Amino acid sequence: MTSKIKVDNINKVDDDSNIINKSGTNITMGANGDTVIIPNGVTEQIQSGGDIQVQSGGQITIASGATLTNNGTATGFASISWQSSIVTAATLNAVAGNGYWIDTTSNACTVTLPGTAAVGDQIILTDYARQWGTNKVTINPNSLNFQGRTTPQPEYDTDGQSVDLVYSGATQGWIPNSDDDVRYATNPSYNVSFLVLAGGAGGAQYGGGGGAGGYRSAYLSEGSGGGSSAESVIALTPGTVYTITVGAGGAGGGTSPSLSGTSGGDSSIAGTGLTTITSAGGGYGQSGNPGTGSINGGCGGGGGGISTYGTGTASQGFDGGVGGNDPNGVGAGGGGGTSAVGVAGSGTAAGAGGAGITSSITGASVTRGGGGGGGADNRYTAPGTAGAGGAGGGGAGTVDGTAGTGTANTGGGGGGSGYGSGYGSGSAGGAGVIILRMPTADYSSTTTGSPTVTTDGSDTILVFNGDGSYTG
């Protein structure tokens, strides 16, 4: 049975259920002011050459789930509905498909974007009174991405600016199709101060003190090692993982007869887009036999023989002290410190380790990077005098027995031992440390390695005493 629709005997339904015109060119569905509804699940197609006209007062409603398919060219459809009311309030909850004139003459305005969006959704914001340069417009992405990120909130502060936003999907989110100056509104980088201190070296058996770890710093006007000025702060990017490597302290020399210590380990911060910051481990304290690593380092190791000493690394630390006047190590030199050269040995008196640097990057004043004291000898003359450890974690030297160990996480050098009733032992250097200080508002709280997290004023401080990572 064939269904038929009759409107004044003009129209008919053919055997394929198509409504066709019996005569003339127009088919009128409903009277002026009526609503024609396309139900859920129905697909309407406008074929080539076809034309649908909605007269004044008429309306076509496409129900949820219905599809209107155009096989030709759609014209006359407005993609943006410009709002007639001028926005003067301090807040605006924007709706997709709308254009807004925003007047910031009296106050700034924060525009909150929709909490959900579909690809192709569009919102346009325009400076109505050319006042955005005086009172800016801030966009709150409302948990969706804006140029690939949810923070920071984009700000527009140029007079006469217009921002045309289109939603691209979950990955990049809202993207400015045009914002006049085509800037990157969510530049995500933020500045971070740092202290990178390497591991201190071990002191020698019957010889010099270990050099402190190299010291690099970018905090206020506090200097770096070797007498250099503070470095520039680093810019970290949200979502980027930065690898933290903390150098271990070098072992002390302790196998008879007379062995040098071991160099300290390097410390570093590395990550995509960042020039790796590396501080060199301390140079070992020297004795009669070679040690592991080098007598040169972040700070140089103390010399054990005549005219020997280790050199420090520029902008990280100072040289070690010259060895005394006996090639066997009588009065060995102190290890170099981050703020001073290790003291030379003289006669039976060993040299003290060089002093470290005092920093308040954690909010408390702490001295780090002291060199180890040299060992002394009493075999030939009256008992010698061992060298003191440098301020900032340097281990003290000894005449007999085991020397002092460099303090953990200060990068201090280990003390050298002397020769008394028997062979003594040089001691290990202290491990290094890496400290990051950043605005609390930027802190991501994503870390590995269990750093100590504290706050000081408006800043958050991370102290890494071992390896780990921080995600910007």
Tab-separated table of C-alpha atoms in Angstrom:
chain	number	residue	atom	x	y	z
A	1	MET	CA	0.000	0.000	0.000
A	2	THR	CA	1.360	3.419	-0.931
A	3	SER	CA	1.099	6.309	1.553
A	4	LYS	CA	0.004	9.652	0.183
A	5	ILE	CA	0.099	13.254	1.372
A	6	LYS	CA	-2.399	15.543	-0.319
A	7	VAL	CA	-2.176	19.307	-0.073
A	8	ASP	CA	-4.914	20.814	-2.275
A	9	ASN	CA	-4.255	17.937	-4.700
A	10	ILE	CA	-0.904	19.509	-5.651
A	11	ASN	CA	1.595	17.091	-4.070
A	12	LYS	CA	1.851	13.339	-4.023
A	13	VAL	CA	4.023	10.526	-2.626
A	14	ASP	CA	5.458	8.160	-5.221
A	15	ASP	CA	6.122	4.463	-4.783
A	16	ASP	CA	9.515	5.192	-3.182
A	17	SER	CA	7.877	7.388	-0.519
A	18	ASN	CA	9.248	10.594	-2.088
A	19	ILE	CA	7.199	13.742	-1.831
A	20	ILE	CA	7.042	15.206	-5.337
A	21	ASN	CA	5.344	18.164	-6.911
A	22	LYS	CA	2.393	17.478	-9.175
A	23	SER	CA	2.494	20.907	-10.796
A	24	GLY	CA	4.459	24.092	-10.270
A	25	THR	CA	7.840	24.363	-8.537
A	26	ASN	CA	7.144	24.921	-4.822
A	27	ILE	CA	6.077	22.587	-2.054
A	28	THR	CA	4.797	24.368	1.045
A	29	MET	CA	4.964	22.467	4.340
A	30	GLY	CA	2.923	24.138	7.036
A	31	ALA	CA	1.630	27.690	7.335
A	32	ASN	CA	3.506	30.880	8.200
A	33	GLY	CA	4.804	30.614	11.762
A	34	ASP	CA	4.655	26.812	11.925
A	35	THR	CA	7.627	24.653	12.989
A	36	VAL	CA	8.704	21.764	10.796
A	37	ILE	CA	10.446	19.115	12.921
A	38	ILE	CA	12.988	16.612	11.610
A	39	PRO	CA	12.836	13.770	14.186
A	40	ASN	CA	15.689	11.933	15.892
A	41	GLY	CA	17.446	9.459	13.580
A	42	VAL	CA	16.184	11.003	10.353
A	43	THR	CA	18.555	12.126	7.592
A	44	GLU	CA	17.461	15.016	5.380
A	45	GLN	CA	19.306	15.511	2.079
A	46	ILE	CA	19.213	18.550	-0.140
A	47	GLN	CA	20.155	17.227	-3.567
A	48	SER	CA	21.851	19.115	-6.354
A	49	GLY	CA	19.612	21.877	-7.619
A	50	GLY	CA	17.301	21.611	-4.626
A	51	ASP	CA	16.305	24.569	-2.495
A	52	ILE	CA	14.734	24.899	0.952
A	53	GLN	CA	13.396	28.290	1.948
A	54	VAL	CA	12.200	29.192	5.442
A	55	GLN	CA	9.863	32.156	5.274
A	56	SER	CA	9.717	34.890	7.870
A	57	GLY	CA	8.417	33.477	11.132
A	58	GLY	CA	9.063	29.887	10.089
A	59	GLN	CA	11.467	27.496	11.789
A	60	ILE	CA	13.091	24.163	11.038
A	61	THR	CA	14.072	22.238	14.164
A	62	ILE	CA	16.589	19.402	13.850
A	63	ALA	CA	16.073	17.126	16.830
A	64	SER	CA	18.961	15.571	18.749
A	65	GLY	CA	20.362	12.640	16.737
A	66	ALA	CA	19.007	13.851	13.393
A	67	THR	CA	21.402	14.603	10.539
A	68	LEU	CA	21.030	17.319	7.924
A	69	THR	CA	23.256	16.389	4.966
A	70	ASN	CA	24.216	18.926	2.326
A	71	ASN	CA	25.402	17.532	-1.019
A	72	GLY	CA	25.909	20.988	-2.463
A	73	THR	CA	26.990	24.340	-1.030
A	74	ALA	CA	25.402	25.760	2.106
A	75	THR	CA	25.028	29.545	2.127
A	76	GLY	CA	23.460	32.091	4.407
A	77	PHE	CA	24.168	30.198	7.652
A	78	ALA	CA	25.719	32.430	10.347
A	79	SER	CA	28.459	30.565	12.281
A	80	ILE	CA	28.749	33.216	14.999
A	81	SER	CA	25.854	34.803	16.828
A	82	TRP	CA	27.030	38.255	17.901
A	83	GLN	CA	25.565	39.289	21.229
A	84	SER	CA	23.865	42.675	21.282
A	85	SER	CA	24.696	43.352	24.939
A	86	ILE	CA	28.122	44.887	25.553
A	87	VAL	CA	30.064	42.974	28.230
A	88	THR	CA	31.213	45.366	30.973
A	89	ALA	CA	31.289	42.946	33.918
A	90	ALA	CA	34.440	41.528	35.463
A	91	THR	CA	33.457	37.985	34.447
A	92	LEU	CA	31.874	36.323	31.432
A	93	ASN	CA	30.866	32.697	30.897
A	94	ALA	CA	31.289	32.334	27.144
A	95	VAL	CA	29.099	30.074	25.015
A	96	ALA	CA	30.300	28.363	21.839
A	97	GLY	CA	28.971	29.954	18.672
A	98	ASN	CA	28.800	33.434	20.170
A	99	GLY	CA	30.721	36.618	19.545
A	100	TYR	CA	31.182	39.121	22.366
A	101	TRP	CA	32.011	42.811	22.505
A	102	ILE	CA	34.028	43.310	25.711
A	103	ASP	CA	34.406	46.803	27.188
A	104	THR	CA	37.153	46.967	29.849
A	105	THR	CA	37.012	50.721	30.349
A	106	SER	CA	36.159	50.337	34.042
A	107	ASN	CA	37.686	46.967	34.938
A	108	ALA	CA	39.490	43.895	33.671
A	109	CYS	CA	37.454	40.890	32.556
A	110	THR	CA	37.973	37.136	32.993
A	111	VAL	CA	36.307	35.044	30.310
A	112	THR	CA	35.567	31.431	31.292
A	113	LEU	CA	35.337	29.104	28.301
A	114	PRO	CA	32.825	26.221	28.203
A	115	GLY	CA	33.634	23.186	30.354
A	116	THR	CA	32.966	20.912	27.368
A	117	ALA	CA	33.543	21.586	23.691
A	118	ALA	CA	33.284	19.910	20.295
A	119	VAL	CA	35.747	20.188	17.433
A	120	GLY	CA	34.937	23.300	15.430
A	121	ASP	CA	33.293	25.213	18.278
A	122	GLN	CA	34.102	28.892	17.882
A	123	ILE	CA	34.073	31.930	20.156
A	124	ILE	CA	35.124	35.474	19.237
A	125	LEU	CA	36.081	38.186	21.752
A	126	THR	CA	36.585	41.776	20.569
A	127	ASP	CA	37.831	44.927	22.314
A	128	TYR	CA	34.736	47.130	22.142
A	129	ALA	CA	36.275	50.376	23.452
A	130	ARG	CA	39.981	49.852	22.708
A	131	GLN	CA	40.742	49.521	26.428
A	132	TRP	CA	42.267	46.061	26.741
A	133	GLY	CA	45.703	47.658	27.032
A	134	THR	CA	44.504	49.400	30.213
A	135	ASN	CA	42.429	46.570	31.678
A	136	LYS	CA	43.306	43.177	30.237
A	137	VAL	CA	41.137	40.220	29.310
A	138	THR	CA	42.118	36.908	30.930
A	139	ILE	CA	40.863	33.600	29.527
A	140	ASN	CA	40.103	30.737	31.892
A	141	PRO	CA	40.232	27.505	29.798
A	142	ASN	CA	38.018	25.820	32.400
A	143	SER	CA	40.005	22.526	32.559
A	144	LEU	CA	40.296	22.196	28.752
A	145	ASN	CA	43.572	22.808	26.952
A	146	PHE	CA	44.434	26.147	25.425
A	147	GLN	CA	47.276	25.865	22.907
A	148	GLY	CA	48.056	22.462	24.375
A	149	ARG	CA	48.052	23.414	28.075
A	150	THR	CA	45.688	24.215	30.906
A	151	THR	CA	48.032	26.742	32.503
A	152	PRO	CA	48.946	29.534	32.626
A	153	GLN	CA	45.757	31.403	31.806
A	154	PRO	CA	46.177	33.416	28.580
A	155	GLU	CA	46.067	37.193	28.880
A	156	TYR	CA	45.234	39.705	26.134
A	157	ASP	CA	46.252	43.292	26.772
A	158	THR	CA	46.484	45.066	23.401
A	159	ASP	CA	44.104	47.890	22.523
A	160	GLY	CA	41.726	47.013	19.685
A	161	GLN	CA	42.499	43.333	19.844
A	162	SER	CA	40.134	40.616	18.620
A	163	VAL	CA	40.529	36.954	19.613
A	164	ASP	CA	38.956	34.300	17.384
A	165	LEU	CA	39.086	30.928	19.189
A	166	VAL	CA	38.369	27.539	17.604
A	167	TYR	CA	38.311	24.230	19.484
A	168	SER	CA	40.604	21.670	17.816
A	169	GLY	CA	40.119	18.676	20.108
A	170	ALA	CA	41.469	17.437	23.423
A	171	THR	CA	45.199	17.551	22.583
A	172	GLN	CA	45.653	21.209	21.690
A	173	GLY	CA	42.219	22.373	22.792
A	174	TRP	CA	41.301	25.985	22.021
A	175	ILE	CA	43.555	27.598	19.420
A	176	PRO	CA	43.488	31.276	18.467
A	177	ASN	CA	42.446	31.256	14.823
A	178	SER	CA	43.435	34.911	14.943
A	179	ASP	CA	44.472	37.195	17.787
A	180	ASP	CA	45.962	40.078	15.793
A	181	ASP	CA	49.524	39.712	17.038
A	182	VAL	CA	49.434	35.898	16.658
A	183	ARG	CA	51.342	35.447	19.879
A	184	TYR	CA	51.792	32.331	21.958
A	185	ALA	CA	49.362	33.305	24.682
A	186	THR	CA	50.205	30.378	26.949
A	187	ASN	CA	53.981	30.669	26.962
A	188	PRO	CA	54.466	28.073	29.675
A	189	SER	CA	58.030	28.579	30.828
A	190	TYR	CA	58.785	29.895	34.300
A	191	ASN	CA	62.033	30.887	35.981
A	192	VAL	CA	63.741	28.660	38.519
A	193	SER	CA	66.772	29.379	40.693
A	194	PHE	CA	69.203	26.543	41.284
A	195	LEU	CA	72.234	25.301	43.191
A	196	VAL	CA	74.126	22.370	41.662
A	197	LEU	CA	76.900	20.976	43.883
A	198	ALA	CA	78.941	17.912	42.931
A	199	GLY	CA	80.339	15.232	45.218
A	200	GLY	CA	83.511	15.928	47.194
A	201	ALA	CA	86.611	13.793	46.625
A	202	GLY	CA	88.253	11.382	49.026
A	203	GLY	CA	91.399	12.328	50.950
A	204	ALA	CA	94.646	10.428	50.529
A	205	GLN	CA	96.282	7.955	52.803
A	206	TYR	CA	99.445	9.667	53.915
A	207	GLY	CA	98.692	12.690	51.734
A	208	GLY	CA	96.462	15.584	50.716
A	209	GLY	CA	92.856	16.415	51.459
A	210	GLY	CA	90.153	15.835	48.867
A	211	GLY	CA	88.808	18.749	46.826
A	212	ALA	CA	85.202	19.853	47.248
A	213	GLY	CA	82.662	19.299	44.505
A	214	GLY	CA	82.157	21.952	41.870
A	215	TYR	CA	79.543	24.597	42.760
A	216	ARG	CA	77.189	26.389	40.346
A	217	SER	CA	74.438	28.688	41.540
A	218	ALA	CA	71.744	31.026	40.247
A	219	TYR	CA	70.044	32.623	43.225
A	220	LEU	CA	69.826	36.361	43.816
A	221	SER	CA	73.350	37.821	43.882
A	222	GLU	CA	74.975	34.793	45.540
A	223	GLY	CA	78.073	33.758	43.630
A	224	SER	CA	79.103	30.479	42.079
A	225	GLY	CA	82.311	28.626	42.890
A	226	GLY	CA	85.787	29.844	42.022
A	227	GLY	CA	84.892	33.457	42.789
A	228	SER	CA	82.462	33.805	39.867
A	229	SER	CA	79.179	35.709	39.951
A	230	ALA	CA	75.723	34.118	40.042
A	231	GLU	CA	74.560	32.423	36.859
A	232	SER	CA	71.283	33.151	35.058
A	233	VAL	CA	68.166	31.383	36.277
A	234	ILE	CA	66.788	28.607	34.095
A	235	ALA	CA	63.384	28.497	32.360
A	236	LEU	CA	61.436	25.268	32.831
A	237	THR	CA	58.486	24.169	30.686
A	238	PRO	CA	55.358	22.537	32.140
A	239	GLY	CA	55.112	18.858	31.264
A	240	THR	CA	58.839	18.466	30.607
A	241	VAL	CA	60.725	15.981	32.802
A	242	TYR	CA	64.043	17.255	34.152
A	243	THR	CA	66.511	14.606	35.321
A	244	ILE	CA	68.366	15.283	38.568
A	245	THR	CA	71.718	13.523	39.091
A	246	VAL	CA	73.511	14.043	42.415
A	247	GLY	CA	77.202	13.159	42.524
A	248	ALA	CA	78.432	10.743	45.179
A	249	GLY	CA	81.388	11.431	47.421
A	250	GLY	CA	84.686	9.836	46.423
A	251	ALA	CA	86.267	7.111	48.563
A	252	GLY	CA	89.301	7.782	50.743
A	253	GLY	CA	92.684	6.165	50.143
A	254	GLY	CA	93.224	3.344	52.595
A	255	THR	CA	95.293	0.467	51.276
A	256	SER	CA	98.945	0.454	52.346
A	257	PRO	CA	101.212	1.789	51.227
A	258	SER	CA	99.998	5.343	50.641
A	259	LEU	CA	97.195	5.539	48.106
A	260	SER	CA	95.409	8.610	46.779
A	261	GLY	CA	91.656	9.069	47.166
A	262	THR	CA	88.886	8.848	44.564
A	263	SER	CA	87.347	11.757	42.667
A	264	GLY	CA	83.819	12.882	43.522
A	265	GLY	CA	80.886	12.309	41.163
A	266	ASP	CA	79.408	14.969	38.881
A	267	SER	CA	75.989	16.520	39.587
A	268	SER	CA	73.665	17.728	36.829
A	269	ILE	CA	70.224	18.955	35.746
A	270	ALA	CA	69.167	17.844	32.252
A	271	GLY	CA	65.989	18.008	30.182
A	272	THR	CA	64.580	18.816	26.758
A	273	GLY	CA	65.149	22.441	25.821
A	274	LEU	CA	67.586	23.016	28.683
A	275	THR	CA	71.346	23.316	28.304
A	276	THR	CA	72.529	20.710	30.791
A	277	ILE	CA	73.972	22.206	33.969
A	278	THR	CA	76.867	20.119	35.220
A	279	SER	CA	79.144	20.602	38.196
A	280	ALA	CA	82.350	18.544	38.244
A	281	GLY	CA	83.239	16.220	41.095
A	282	GLY	CA	86.127	17.190	43.358
A	283	GLY	CA	89.706	16.167	42.574
A	284	TYR	CA	91.191	13.503	44.840
A	285	GLY	CA	93.764	14.093	47.548
A	286	GLN	CA	97.186	12.997	46.337
A	287	SER	CA	99.532	10.479	47.878
A	288	GLY	CA	102.481	8.423	46.658
A	289	ASN	CA	100.387	6.236	44.352
A	290	PRO	CA	97.680	7.285	41.863
A	291	GLY	CA	94.041	7.327	42.915
A	292	THR	CA	90.849	6.748	40.919
A	293	GLY	CA	89.887	9.684	38.741
A	294	SER	CA	91.939	12.862	38.754
A	295	ILE	CA	93.594	15.200	41.220
A	296	ASN	CA	91.936	17.979	39.199
A	297	GLY	CA	88.181	18.545	39.494
A	298	GLY	CA	85.453	20.971	40.509
A	299	CYS	CA	87.872	21.916	43.291
A	300	GLY	CA	91.442	20.593	43.108
A	301	GLY	CA	92.793	17.967	45.478
A	302	GLY	CA	95.563	18.717	47.969
A	303	GLY	CA	99.072	17.753	46.961
A	304	GLY	CA	101.021	15.092	48.820
A	305	GLY	CA	104.460	15.552	47.270
A	306	ILE	CA	106.693	18.516	46.515
A	307	SER	CA	104.971	21.208	44.393
A	308	THR	CA	101.974	19.066	43.486
A	309	TYR	CA	98.313	20.090	43.736
A	310	GLY	CA	95.075	19.739	41.796
A	311	THR	CA	93.446	22.543	39.818
A	312	GLY	CA	89.813	23.572	40.147
A	313	THR	CA	87.300	24.144	37.329
A	314	ALA	CA	86.653	27.727	36.270
A	315	SER	CA	83.469	29.182	37.803
A	316	GLN	CA	83.088	26.117	40.033
A	317	GLY	CA	85.935	25.916	42.537
A	318	PHE	CA	89.522	26.669	43.554
A	319	ASP	CA	92.815	24.794	43.418
A	320	GLY	CA	94.107	22.485	46.120
A	321	GLY	CA	97.053	23.384	48.368
A	322	VAL	CA	100.615	22.615	47.348
A	323	GLY	CA	102.191	19.595	49.006
A	324	GLY	CA	104.911	20.009	51.659
A	325	ASN	CA	108.641	19.656	51.346
A	326	ASP	CA	108.797	15.874	51.565
A	327	PRO	CA	107.859	13.671	48.600
A	328	ASN	CA	106.394	11.158	51.028
A	329	GLY	CA	103.763	13.656	52.161
A	330	VAL	CA	105.050	15.444	55.255
A	331	GLY	CA	102.681	18.411	55.634
A	332	ALA	CA	100.331	17.610	52.732
A	333	GLY	CA	98.164	20.264	51.097
A	334	GLY	CA	94.515	20.890	51.884
A	335	GLY	CA	91.835	20.265	49.283
A	336	GLY	CA	90.453	23.235	47.387
A	337	GLY	CA	87.139	24.757	48.462
A	338	THR	CA	84.414	26.464	46.495
A	339	SER	CA	85.315	29.910	47.842
A	340	ALA	CA	89.031	29.549	48.699
A	341	VAL	CA	92.229	27.776	47.658
A	342	GLY	CA	93.381	24.874	49.812
A	343	VAL	CA	96.212	25.864	52.161
A	344	ALA	CA	99.704	24.624	51.263
A	345	GLY	CA	101.581	22.231	53.497
A	346	SER	CA	104.726	23.525	55.167
A	347	GLY	CA	107.283	21.470	57.069
A	348	THR	CA	105.422	19.154	59.409
A	349	ALA	CA	102.237	21.246	59.239
A	350	ALA	CA	99.602	20.154	56.768
A	351	GLY	CA	97.354	22.644	55.016
A	352	ALA	CA	93.700	23.255	55.829
A	353	GLY	CA	90.973	22.743	53.282
A	354	GLY	CA	89.615	25.747	51.424
A	355	ALA	CA	86.356	27.245	52.679
A	356	GLY	CA	82.967	26.771	51.063
A	357	ILE	CA	80.209	29.186	50.000
A	358	THR	CA	77.313	30.288	52.156
A	359	SER	CA	73.875	30.315	50.522
A	360	SER	CA	70.314	31.093	51.628
A	361	ILE	CA	68.565	29.471	48.660
A	362	THR	CA	66.611	27.203	51.041
A	363	GLY	CA	65.608	30.111	53.264
A	364	ALA	CA	68.293	29.251	55.823
A	365	SER	CA	71.969	30.208	55.679
A	366	VAL	CA	74.093	27.105	54.938
A	367	THR	CA	77.779	26.812	53.978
A	368	ARG	CA	78.726	24.075	51.503
A	369	GLY	CA	81.750	22.973	49.503
A	370	GLY	CA	84.659	22.957	51.993
A	371	GLY	CA	87.892	21.156	51.063
A	372	GLY	CA	89.402	18.326	53.116
A	373	GLY	CA	92.375	18.999	55.398
A	374	GLY	CA	95.780	17.525	54.577
A	375	GLY	CA	97.431	14.730	56.562
A	376	ALA	CA	100.684	15.250	58.536
A	377	ASP	CA	103.602	12.997	59.504
A	378	ASN	CA	105.630	12.479	62.675
A	379	ARG	CA	108.125	9.840	61.609
A	380	TYR	CA	111.137	12.091	61.229
A	381	THR	CA	110.574	15.017	63.567
A	382	ALA	CA	108.243	16.101	66.304
A	383	PRO	CA	104.585	15.203	65.713
A	384	GLY	CA	103.177	17.095	62.774
A	385	THR	CA	100.006	19.198	62.640
A	386	ALA	CA	97.099	17.976	60.557
A	387	GLY	CA	95.065	20.368	58.423
A	388	ALA	CA	91.582	21.418	59.461
A	389	GLY	CA	88.646	20.742	57.206
A	390	GLY	CA	87.375	23.723	55.240
A	391	ALA	CA	84.175	25.414	56.444
A	392	GLY	CA	81.231	23.877	54.620
A	393	GLY	CA	81.619	20.143	55.188
A	394	GLY	CA	85.350	19.515	54.635
A	395	GLY	CA	86.748	16.580	56.626
A	396	ALA	CA	89.726	17.215	58.916
A	397	GLY	CA	93.128	15.686	58.214
A	398	THR	CA	94.895	13.511	60.744
A	399	VAL	CA	98.384	12.610	61.917
A	400	ASP	CA	97.468	9.063	62.851
A	401	GLY	CA	94.377	6.964	62.274
A	402	THR	CA	91.417	7.699	60.033
A	403	ALA	CA	90.799	11.234	58.815
A	404	GLY	CA	87.510	13.118	58.962
A	405	THR	CA	84.808	12.387	56.394
A	406	GLY	CA	83.287	15.100	54.220
A	407	THR	CA	79.787	15.973	55.430
A	408	ALA	CA	76.988	14.373	53.431
A	409	ASN	CA	75.275	16.573	50.823
A	410	THR	CA	77.662	19.469	51.292
A	411	GLY	CA	80.084	18.310	48.604
A	412	GLY	CA	82.866	18.557	51.196
A	413	GLY	CA	86.224	16.898	50.536
A	414	GLY	CA	87.487	14.072	52.739
A	415	GLY	CA	90.484	14.583	55.015
A	416	GLY	CA	93.932	13.113	54.326
A	417	SER	CA	95.738	10.901	56.811
A	418	GLY	CA	99.306	11.023	58.088
A	419	TYR	CA	101.719	8.403	59.375
A	420	GLY	CA	102.080	7.845	63.074
A	421	SER	CA	102.319	4.496	64.783
A	422	GLY	CA	100.980	2.927	61.590
A	423	TYR	CA	99.350	3.730	58.321
A	424	GLY	CA	96.225	5.844	58.686
A	425	SER	CA	93.384	6.116	56.183
A	426	GLY	CA	92.116	8.935	54.069
A	427	SER	CA	88.359	9.534	54.292
A	428	ALA	CA	85.497	9.806	51.821
A	429	GLY	CA	84.101	13.042	50.507
A	430	GLY	CA	80.520	14.095	51.041
A	431	ALA	CA	77.823	13.631	48.393
A	432	GLY	CA	76.613	16.657	46.519
A	433	VAL	CA	73.166	18.243	46.429
A	434	ILE	CA	70.837	19.922	43.916
A	435	ILE	CA	68.388	22.601	45.012
A	436	LEU	CA	65.601	24.162	42.937
A	437	ARG	CA	63.659	27.233	44.025
A	438	MET	CA	60.567	28.409	42.121
A	439	PRO	CA	57.340	30.370	42.609
A	440	THR	CA	54.830	28.198	44.437
A	441	ALA	CA	52.219	29.182	41.835
A	442	ASP	CA	54.311	27.389	39.180
A	443	TYR	CA	55.291	24.326	41.223
A	444	SER	CA	53.874	21.167	39.605
A	445	SER	CA	54.388	18.876	42.656
A	446	THR	CA	55.441	16.041	40.311
A	447	THR	CA	58.781	14.581	41.409
A	448	THR	CA	60.690	11.344	41.822
A	449	GLY	CA	63.526	10.578	44.169
A	450	SER	CA	61.740	11.942	47.254
A	451	PRO	CA	63.258	15.420	47.454
A	452	THR	CA	62.654	17.476	50.571
A	453	VAL	CA	59.960	20.063	49.774
A	454	THR	CA	59.641	23.268	51.796
A	455	THR	CA	58.347	26.782	51.268
A	456	ASP	CA	59.873	30.170	51.930
A	457	GLY	CA	57.573	33.108	51.399
A	458	SER	CA	55.934	32.739	47.974
A	459	ASP	CA	58.495	30.154	46.776
A	460	THR	CA	58.738	26.375	46.922
A	461	ILE	CA	62.159	24.773	47.420
A	462	LEU	CA	63.154	21.244	46.366
A	463	VAL	CA	66.286	19.727	47.900
A	464	PHE	CA	67.539	16.599	46.125
A	465	ASN	CA	70.030	14.663	48.238
A	466	GLY	CA	70.006	11.858	45.665
A	467	ASP	CA	68.982	11.174	42.085
A	468	GLY	CA	65.442	11.932	40.963
A	469	SER	CA	63.426	14.120	38.601
A	470	TYR	CA	61.120	17.110	38.513
A	471	THR	CA	58.332	17.556	35.982
A	472	GLY	CA	57.776	21.207	35.104
